CSV table of C-alpha atoms and ligand atoms in Angstrom, one decimal:
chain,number,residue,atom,x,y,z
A,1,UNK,CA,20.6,9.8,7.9
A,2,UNK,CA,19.1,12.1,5.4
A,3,UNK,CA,16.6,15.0,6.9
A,4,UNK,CA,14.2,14.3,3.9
A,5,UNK,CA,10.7,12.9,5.7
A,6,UNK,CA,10.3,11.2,2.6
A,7,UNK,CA,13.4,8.8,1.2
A,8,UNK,CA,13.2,7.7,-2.5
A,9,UNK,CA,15.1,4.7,-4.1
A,10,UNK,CA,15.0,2.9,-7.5
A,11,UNK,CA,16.5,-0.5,-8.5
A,12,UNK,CA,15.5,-3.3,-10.6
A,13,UNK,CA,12.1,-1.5,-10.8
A,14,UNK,CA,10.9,-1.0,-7.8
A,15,UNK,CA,10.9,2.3,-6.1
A,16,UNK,CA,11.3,2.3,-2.2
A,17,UNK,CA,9.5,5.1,-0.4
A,18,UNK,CA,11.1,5.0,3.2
A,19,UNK,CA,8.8,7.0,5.7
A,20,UNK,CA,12.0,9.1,7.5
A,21,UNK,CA,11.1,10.5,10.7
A,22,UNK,CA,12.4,7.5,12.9
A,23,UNK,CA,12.5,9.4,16.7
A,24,UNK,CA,8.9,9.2,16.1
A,25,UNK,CA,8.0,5.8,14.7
A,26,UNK,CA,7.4,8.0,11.3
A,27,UNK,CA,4.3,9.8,12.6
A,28,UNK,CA,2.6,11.4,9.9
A,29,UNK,CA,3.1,15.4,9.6
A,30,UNK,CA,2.1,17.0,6.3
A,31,UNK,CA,5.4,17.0,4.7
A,32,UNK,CA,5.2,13.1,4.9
A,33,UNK,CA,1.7,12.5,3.7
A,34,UNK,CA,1.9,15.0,0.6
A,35,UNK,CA,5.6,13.6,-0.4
A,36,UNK,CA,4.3,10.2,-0.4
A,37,UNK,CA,1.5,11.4,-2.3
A,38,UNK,CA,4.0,13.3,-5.1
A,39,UNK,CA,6.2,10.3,-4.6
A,40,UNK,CA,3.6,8.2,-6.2
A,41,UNK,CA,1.9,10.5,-8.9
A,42,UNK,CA,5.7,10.7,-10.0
A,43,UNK,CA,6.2,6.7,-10.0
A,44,UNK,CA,2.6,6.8,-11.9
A,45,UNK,CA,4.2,8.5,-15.3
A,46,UNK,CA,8.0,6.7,-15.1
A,47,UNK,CA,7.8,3.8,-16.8
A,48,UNK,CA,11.1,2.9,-15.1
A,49,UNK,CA,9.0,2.4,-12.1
A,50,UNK,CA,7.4,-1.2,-12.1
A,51,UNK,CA,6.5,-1.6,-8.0
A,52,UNK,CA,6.4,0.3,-5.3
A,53,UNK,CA,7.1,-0.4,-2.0
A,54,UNK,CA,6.0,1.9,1.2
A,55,UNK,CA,8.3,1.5,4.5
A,56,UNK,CA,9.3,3.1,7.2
A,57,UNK,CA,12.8,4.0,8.7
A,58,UNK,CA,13.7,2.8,12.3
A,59,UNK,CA,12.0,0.2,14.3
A,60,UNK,CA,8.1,1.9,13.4
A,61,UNK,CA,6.3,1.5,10.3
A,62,UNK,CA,3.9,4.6,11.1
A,63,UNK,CA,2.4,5.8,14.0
A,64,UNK,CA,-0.3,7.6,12.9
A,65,UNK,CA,-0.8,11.8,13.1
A,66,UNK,CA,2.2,13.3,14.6
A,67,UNK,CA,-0.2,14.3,17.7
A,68,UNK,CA,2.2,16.7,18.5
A,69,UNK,CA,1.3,19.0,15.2
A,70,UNK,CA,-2.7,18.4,15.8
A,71,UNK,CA,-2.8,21.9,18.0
A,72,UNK,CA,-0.7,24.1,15.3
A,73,UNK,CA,-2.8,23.0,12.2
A,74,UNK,CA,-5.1,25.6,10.8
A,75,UNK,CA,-7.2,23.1,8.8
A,76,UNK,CA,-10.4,21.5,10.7
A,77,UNK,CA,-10.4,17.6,10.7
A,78,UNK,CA,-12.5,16.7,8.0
A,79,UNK,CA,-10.7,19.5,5.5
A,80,UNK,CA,-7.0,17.8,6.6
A,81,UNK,CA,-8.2,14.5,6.0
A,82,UNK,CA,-9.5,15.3,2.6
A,83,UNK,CA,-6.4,17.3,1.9
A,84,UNK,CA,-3.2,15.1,3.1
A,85,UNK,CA,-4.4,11.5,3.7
A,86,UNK,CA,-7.2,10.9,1.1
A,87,UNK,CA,-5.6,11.6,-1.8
A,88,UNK,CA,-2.4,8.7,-0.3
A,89,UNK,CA,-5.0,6.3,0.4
A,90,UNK,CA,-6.8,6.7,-3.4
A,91,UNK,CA,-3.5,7.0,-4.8
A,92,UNK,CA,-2.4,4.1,-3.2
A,93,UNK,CA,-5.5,1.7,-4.3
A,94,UNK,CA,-5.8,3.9,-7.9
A,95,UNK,CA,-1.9,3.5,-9.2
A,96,UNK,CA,-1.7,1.0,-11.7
A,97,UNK,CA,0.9,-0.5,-10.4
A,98,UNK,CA,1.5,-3.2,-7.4
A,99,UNK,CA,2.3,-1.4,-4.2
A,100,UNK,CA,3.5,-3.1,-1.1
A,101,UNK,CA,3.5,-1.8,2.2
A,102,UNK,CA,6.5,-3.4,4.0
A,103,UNK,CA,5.2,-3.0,7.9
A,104,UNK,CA,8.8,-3.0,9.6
A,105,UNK,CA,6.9,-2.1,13.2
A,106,UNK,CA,4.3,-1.0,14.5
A,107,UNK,CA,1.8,0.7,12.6
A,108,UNK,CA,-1.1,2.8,13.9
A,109,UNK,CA,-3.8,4.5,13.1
A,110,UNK,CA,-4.0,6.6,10.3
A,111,UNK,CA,-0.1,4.4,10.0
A,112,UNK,CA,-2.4,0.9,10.2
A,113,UNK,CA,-4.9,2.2,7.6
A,114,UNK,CA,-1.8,2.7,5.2
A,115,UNK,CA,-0.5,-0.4,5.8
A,116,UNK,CA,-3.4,-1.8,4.7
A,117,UNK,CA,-4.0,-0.1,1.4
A,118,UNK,CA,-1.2,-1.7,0.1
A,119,UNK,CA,-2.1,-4.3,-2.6
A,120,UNK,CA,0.4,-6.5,-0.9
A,121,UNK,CA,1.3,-6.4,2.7
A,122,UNK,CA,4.4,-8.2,4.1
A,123,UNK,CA,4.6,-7.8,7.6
A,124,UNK,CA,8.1,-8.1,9.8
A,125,UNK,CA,8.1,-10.4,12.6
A,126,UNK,CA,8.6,-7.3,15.0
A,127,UNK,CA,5.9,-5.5,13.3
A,128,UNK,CA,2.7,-4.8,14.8
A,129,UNK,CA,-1.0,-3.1,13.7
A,130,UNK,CA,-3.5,-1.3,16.3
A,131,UNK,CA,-6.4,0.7,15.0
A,132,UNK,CA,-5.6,2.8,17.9
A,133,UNK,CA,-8.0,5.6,17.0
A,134,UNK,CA,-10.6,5.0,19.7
A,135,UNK,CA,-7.5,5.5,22.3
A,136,UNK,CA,-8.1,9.6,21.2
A,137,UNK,CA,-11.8,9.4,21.0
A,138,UNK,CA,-11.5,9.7,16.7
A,139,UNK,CA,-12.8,7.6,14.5
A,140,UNK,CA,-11.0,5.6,12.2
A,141,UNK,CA,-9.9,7.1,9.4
A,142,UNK,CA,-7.8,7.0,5.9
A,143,UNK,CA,-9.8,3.9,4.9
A,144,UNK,CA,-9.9,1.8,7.8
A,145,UNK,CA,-13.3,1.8,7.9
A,146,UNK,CA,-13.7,0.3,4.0
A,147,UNK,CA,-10.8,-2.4,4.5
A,148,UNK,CA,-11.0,-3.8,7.6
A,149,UNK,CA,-14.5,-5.1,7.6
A,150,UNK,CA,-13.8,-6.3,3.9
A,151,UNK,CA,-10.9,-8.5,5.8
A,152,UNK,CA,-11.8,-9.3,9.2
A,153,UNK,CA,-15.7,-8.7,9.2
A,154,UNK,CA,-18.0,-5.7,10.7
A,155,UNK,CA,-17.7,-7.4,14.0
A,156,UNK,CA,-14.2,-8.2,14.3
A,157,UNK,CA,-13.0,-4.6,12.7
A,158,UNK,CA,-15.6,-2.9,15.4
A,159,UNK,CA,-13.7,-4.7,18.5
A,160,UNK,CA,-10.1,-4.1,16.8
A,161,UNK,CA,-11.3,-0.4,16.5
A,162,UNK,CA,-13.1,-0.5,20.1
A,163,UNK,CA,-10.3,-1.9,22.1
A,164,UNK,CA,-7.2,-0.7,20.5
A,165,UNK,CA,-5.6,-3.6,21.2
A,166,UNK,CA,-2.4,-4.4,19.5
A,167,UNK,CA,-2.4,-7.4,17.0
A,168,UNK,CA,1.0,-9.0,16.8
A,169,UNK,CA,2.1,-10.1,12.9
A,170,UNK,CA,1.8,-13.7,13.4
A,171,UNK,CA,-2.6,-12.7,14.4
A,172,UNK,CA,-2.0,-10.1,11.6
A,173,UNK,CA,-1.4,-12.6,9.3
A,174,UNK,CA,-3.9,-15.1,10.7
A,175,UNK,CA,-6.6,-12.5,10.3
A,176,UNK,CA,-5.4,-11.7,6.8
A,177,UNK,CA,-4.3,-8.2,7.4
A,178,UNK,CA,-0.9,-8.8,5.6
A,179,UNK,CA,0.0,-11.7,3.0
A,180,UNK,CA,3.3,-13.0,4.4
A,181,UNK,CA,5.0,-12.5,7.7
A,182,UNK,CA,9.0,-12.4,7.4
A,183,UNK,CA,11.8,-12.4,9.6
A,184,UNK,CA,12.7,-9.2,10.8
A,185,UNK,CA,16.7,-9.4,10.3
A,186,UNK,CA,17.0,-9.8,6.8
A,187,UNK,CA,12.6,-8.1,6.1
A,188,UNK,CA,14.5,-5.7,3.6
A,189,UNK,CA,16.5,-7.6,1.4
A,190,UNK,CA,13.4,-10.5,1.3
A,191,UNK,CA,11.0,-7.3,0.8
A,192,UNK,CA,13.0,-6.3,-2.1
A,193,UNK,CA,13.5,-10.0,-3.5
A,194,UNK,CA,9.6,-10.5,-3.3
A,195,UNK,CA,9.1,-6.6,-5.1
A,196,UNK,CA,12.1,-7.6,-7.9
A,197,UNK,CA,9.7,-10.7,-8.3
A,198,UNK,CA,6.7,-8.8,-9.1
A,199,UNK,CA,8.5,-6.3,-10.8
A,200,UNK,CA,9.2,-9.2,-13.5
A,201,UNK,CA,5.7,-9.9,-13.8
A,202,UNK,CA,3.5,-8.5,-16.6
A,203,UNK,CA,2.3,-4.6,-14.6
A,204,UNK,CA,0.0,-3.0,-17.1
A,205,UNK,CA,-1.8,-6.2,-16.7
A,206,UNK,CA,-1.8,-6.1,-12.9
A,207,UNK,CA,-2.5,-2.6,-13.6
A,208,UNK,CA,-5.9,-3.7,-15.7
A,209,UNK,CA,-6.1,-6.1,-12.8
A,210,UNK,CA,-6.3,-3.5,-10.1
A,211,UNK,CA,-8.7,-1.2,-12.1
A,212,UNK,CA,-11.0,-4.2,-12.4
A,213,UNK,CA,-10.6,-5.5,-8.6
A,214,UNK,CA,-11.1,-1.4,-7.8
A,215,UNK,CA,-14.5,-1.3,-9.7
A,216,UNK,CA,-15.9,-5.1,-8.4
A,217,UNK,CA,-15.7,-3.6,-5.0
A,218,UNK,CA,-18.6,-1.9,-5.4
A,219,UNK,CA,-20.5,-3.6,-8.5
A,220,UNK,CA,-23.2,-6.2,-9.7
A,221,UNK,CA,-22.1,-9.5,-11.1
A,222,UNK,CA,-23.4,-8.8,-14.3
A,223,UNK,CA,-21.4,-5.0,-14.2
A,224,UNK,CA,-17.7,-6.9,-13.3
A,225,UNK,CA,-18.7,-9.6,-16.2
A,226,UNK,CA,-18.9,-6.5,-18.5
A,227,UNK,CA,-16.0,-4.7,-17.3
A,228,UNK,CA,-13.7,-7.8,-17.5
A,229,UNK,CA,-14.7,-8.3,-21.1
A,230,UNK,CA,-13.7,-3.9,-21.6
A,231,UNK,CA,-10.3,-4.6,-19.7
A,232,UNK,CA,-9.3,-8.1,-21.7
A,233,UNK,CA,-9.9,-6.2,-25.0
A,234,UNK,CA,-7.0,-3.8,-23.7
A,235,UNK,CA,-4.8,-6.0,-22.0
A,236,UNK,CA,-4.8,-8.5,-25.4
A,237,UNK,CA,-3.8,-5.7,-27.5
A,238,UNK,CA,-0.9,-4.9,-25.2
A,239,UNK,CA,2.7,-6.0,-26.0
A,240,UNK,CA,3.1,-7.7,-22.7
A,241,UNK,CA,0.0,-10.7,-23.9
A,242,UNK,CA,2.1,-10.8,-27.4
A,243,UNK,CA,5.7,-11.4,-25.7
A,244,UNK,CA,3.7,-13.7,-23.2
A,245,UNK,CA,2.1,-16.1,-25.7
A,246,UNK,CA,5.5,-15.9,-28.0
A,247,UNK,CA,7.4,-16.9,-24.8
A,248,UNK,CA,4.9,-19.6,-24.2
A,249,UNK,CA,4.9,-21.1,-27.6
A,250,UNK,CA,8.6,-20.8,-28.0
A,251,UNK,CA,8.8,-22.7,-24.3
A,252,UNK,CA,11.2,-19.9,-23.0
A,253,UNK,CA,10.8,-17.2,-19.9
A,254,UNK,CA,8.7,-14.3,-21.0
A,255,UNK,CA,10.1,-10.7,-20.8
A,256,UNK,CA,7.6,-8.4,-19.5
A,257,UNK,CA,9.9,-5.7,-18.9
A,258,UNK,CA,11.6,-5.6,-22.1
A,259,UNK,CA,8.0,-5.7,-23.7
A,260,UNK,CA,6.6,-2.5,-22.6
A,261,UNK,CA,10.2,-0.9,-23.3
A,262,UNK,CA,10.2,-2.2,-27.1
A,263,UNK,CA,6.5,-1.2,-27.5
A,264,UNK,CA,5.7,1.4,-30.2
B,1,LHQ,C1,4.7,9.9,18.5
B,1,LHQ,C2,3.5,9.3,17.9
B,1,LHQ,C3,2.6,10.1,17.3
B,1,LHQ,C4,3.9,11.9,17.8
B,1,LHQ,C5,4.7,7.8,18.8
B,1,LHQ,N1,2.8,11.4,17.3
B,1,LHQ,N2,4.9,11.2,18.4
B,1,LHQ,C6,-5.8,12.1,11.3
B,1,LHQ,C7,-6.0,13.5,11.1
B,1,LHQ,C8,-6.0,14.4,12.1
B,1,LHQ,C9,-5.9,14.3,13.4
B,1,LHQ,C10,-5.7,13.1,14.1
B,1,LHQ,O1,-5.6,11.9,13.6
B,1,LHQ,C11,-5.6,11.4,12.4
B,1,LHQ,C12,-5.5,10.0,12.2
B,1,LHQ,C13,-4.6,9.3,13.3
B,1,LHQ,O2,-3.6,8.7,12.9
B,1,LHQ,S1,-5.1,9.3,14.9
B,1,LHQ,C14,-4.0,8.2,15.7
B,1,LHQ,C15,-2.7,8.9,16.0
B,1,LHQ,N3,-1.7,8.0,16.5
B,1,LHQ,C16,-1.7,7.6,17.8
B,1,LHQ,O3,-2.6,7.9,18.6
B,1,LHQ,C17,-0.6,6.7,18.2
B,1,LHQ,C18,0.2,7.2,19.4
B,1,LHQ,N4,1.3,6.4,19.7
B,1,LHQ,C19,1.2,5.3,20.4
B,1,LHQ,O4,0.1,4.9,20.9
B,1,LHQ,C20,2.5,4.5,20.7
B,1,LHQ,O5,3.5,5.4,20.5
B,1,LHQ,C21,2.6,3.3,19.8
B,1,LHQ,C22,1.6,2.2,20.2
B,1,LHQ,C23,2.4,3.6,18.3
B,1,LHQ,C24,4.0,2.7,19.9
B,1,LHQ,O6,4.3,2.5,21.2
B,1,LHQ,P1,5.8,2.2,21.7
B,1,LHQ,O7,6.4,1.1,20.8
B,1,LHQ,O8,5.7,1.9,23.2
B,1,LHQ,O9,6.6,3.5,21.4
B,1,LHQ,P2,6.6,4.9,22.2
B,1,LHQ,O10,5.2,5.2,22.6
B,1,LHQ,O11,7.7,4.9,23.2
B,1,LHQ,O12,7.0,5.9,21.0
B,1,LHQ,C25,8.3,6.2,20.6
B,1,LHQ,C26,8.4,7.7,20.4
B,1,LHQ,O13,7.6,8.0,19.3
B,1,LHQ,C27,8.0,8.5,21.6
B,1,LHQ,O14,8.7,9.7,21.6
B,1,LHQ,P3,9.9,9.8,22.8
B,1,LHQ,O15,10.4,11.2,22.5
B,1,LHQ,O16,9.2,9.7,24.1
B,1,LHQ,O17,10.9,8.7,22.5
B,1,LHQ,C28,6.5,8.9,21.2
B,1,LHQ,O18,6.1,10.0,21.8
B,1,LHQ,C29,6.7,9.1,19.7
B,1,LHQ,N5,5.4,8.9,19.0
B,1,LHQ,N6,3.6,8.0,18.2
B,1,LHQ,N7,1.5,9.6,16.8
C-alpha cells in the first residue's frame, strides 16, 4: 500500500479521503490531520468534487493522537489543537458540500469526534466509537464536547466521556451517533453507492442547507426565519432550482450535475 498518510480518490463525484496509517488503527500524527485538512480546502474549489467521504484504511477508522508522537511535539496542547485538529473539525462542518465519515472500526477519541463531524455517518458493523479521552486524564476534544450532547444529551455524553466505554454500531446507531449501520463485507462499495447517491442530488443547495443548519445551531427562531429567507433568494437564482422545476414540469429525472456544469 501507498506510504502517503493521506489516500485521495475521485469517481462519479465523490472524493475518498482514506486515513493510511493502518498498523496503528490510523492514529492521528500531524501529517494526517493537516493533509486531511488540504485535502478538503482542495475538494472545496473543484467543482468536480460533489461529496466527500472520510475513511480509514485497515480494520480502524481512527484512534485518536498517535500517543506515541505526544512526548516529541514542541507545541503545548491547546496551541496543537488549534493548529491541526480545529481547523479539520470547522472544515469538516463549514465545506459546502456533504461529507460522510465512513467508520470502518473503531474510532476514538479525537478519531470518534471526527466521526462525528461528518454530516452523514455510516457506520460498519465491526465499527466501534469510545470517547476514550478520560482513559488519559484529557478532556474531550475536536468537538466532542459541541456534538455529543446535541445527540445523546449532557447526561448521556458525560457518562460516554466518564467511562470510556466502547459503544458497539448497532448502540451507535440506536443513540443516533451514525445514520445507518452497514455490513462490514461489502461497507465500501454500499459507502460509495450511498455517496454516488448524494452526489446526484442538488450540492450548492445542500451546500445553502449546511450554511443554514451551521448558523440555527446557535440562533433565535426569528434569526434562522431571516436567514432562510437570505439563503432561498440564492438558492432560487441557482441553475440547479431552474433544471429542478424544468425536470419536474417536463415529468423527467432532474440533472443536478449537468446544471452546475452548464451554468454561466
Ligand atoms: C495506537 C493508538 C494511538 C498510537 C492504537 N496511538 N498507537 C489531541 C491532542 C493532543 C494530545 C492528545 O490527544 C488529543 C486527542 C486524542 O485523541 S486523545 C485520545 C488518544 N487515543 C487513545 O487514547 C486511544 C488509544 N488506543 C486504544 O485505546 C485502543 O488501541 C483502541 C481502543 C483504539 C483499539 O483497541 P484494539 O482494537 O484492542 O487495538 P490495539 O490496542 O491492539 O491497537 C492496535 C495497534 O494500534 C497497537 O499497536 P501494536 O504495535 O501493539 O499492534 C496499538 O498500540 C496501536 N494504537 N491506538 N492512539
Amino acid at each position: 500500500m501507498s506510504d502517503q498518510v493521506v489516500l485521495r480518490d475521485l469517481q462519479e463525484g465523490v472524493l475518498t479521503l482514506t486515513m493510511n496509517r493502518p498498523d496503528k488503527l490510523n492514529a492521528a500524527n500531524d501529517p494526517l490531520l493537516l493533509g486531511l485538512t488540504a485535502a478538503l480546502r482542495d475538494a472545496e474549489r473543484d467543482d468536480a468534487v460533489r461529496v466527500v467521504v472520510i475513511t480509514g484504511a485497515g480494520r480502524g477508522f481512527c484512534a485518536g493522537q498517535d500517543l506515541g508522537d505526544v512526548g516529541a511535539r514542541e507545541m503545548g496542547f491547546a496551541e496543537h489543537l488549534r493548529h491541526t485538529y480545529n481547523p479539520l473539525v470547522s472544515k469538516m462542518r463549514s465545506i459546502e458540500k456533504p461529507v460522510i465519515t465512513a467508520v470502518n472500526g473503531v474510532a476514538a477519541g479525537a478519531g470518534a469526534s471526527i466521526a462525528l463531524a461528518g454530516d452523514v455517518r455510516l457506520f460498519s458493523e465491526a465499527a466501534s466509537f469510545i470517547e476514550v479521552f478520560s482513559n488519559i486524564a484529557l478532556v474531550p476534544d475536536s468537538g466532542s464536547t459541541w456534538t455529543l450532547p446535541r445527540l445523546v444529551g449532557w447526561n448521556r455524553a458525560f457518562e460516554l466521556m466518564a467511562l470510556a466505554e466502547r459503544v458497539s454500531a448497532e448502540d451507535a446507531l440506536r443513540l443516533g451517533l451514525c445514520e445507518q449501520v452497514l455490513p462490514h463485507d461489502t461497507f465500501r462499495e454500499e459507502v460509495q453507492a450511498y455517496a454516488a447517491r448524494l452526489a446526484a442530488r442538488p450540492v450548492r443547495a445542500l451546500g445553502l442547507t449546511k450554511r443554514a443548519l451551521n448558523r440555527a445551531m446557535t440562533s433565535t427562531l426569528e434569526e434562522a426565519l431571516e436567514y432562510e429567507a437570505q439563503l432561498q433568494q440564492v438558492a432560487g437564482e441557482g441553475a440547479e432550482h431552474r433544471e429542478g422545476i424544468s425536470a419536474f414540469l417536463e415529468k423527467r429525472r432532474p440533472d443536478f450535475a449537468g446544471a452546475v456544469t452548464g451554468e454561466g
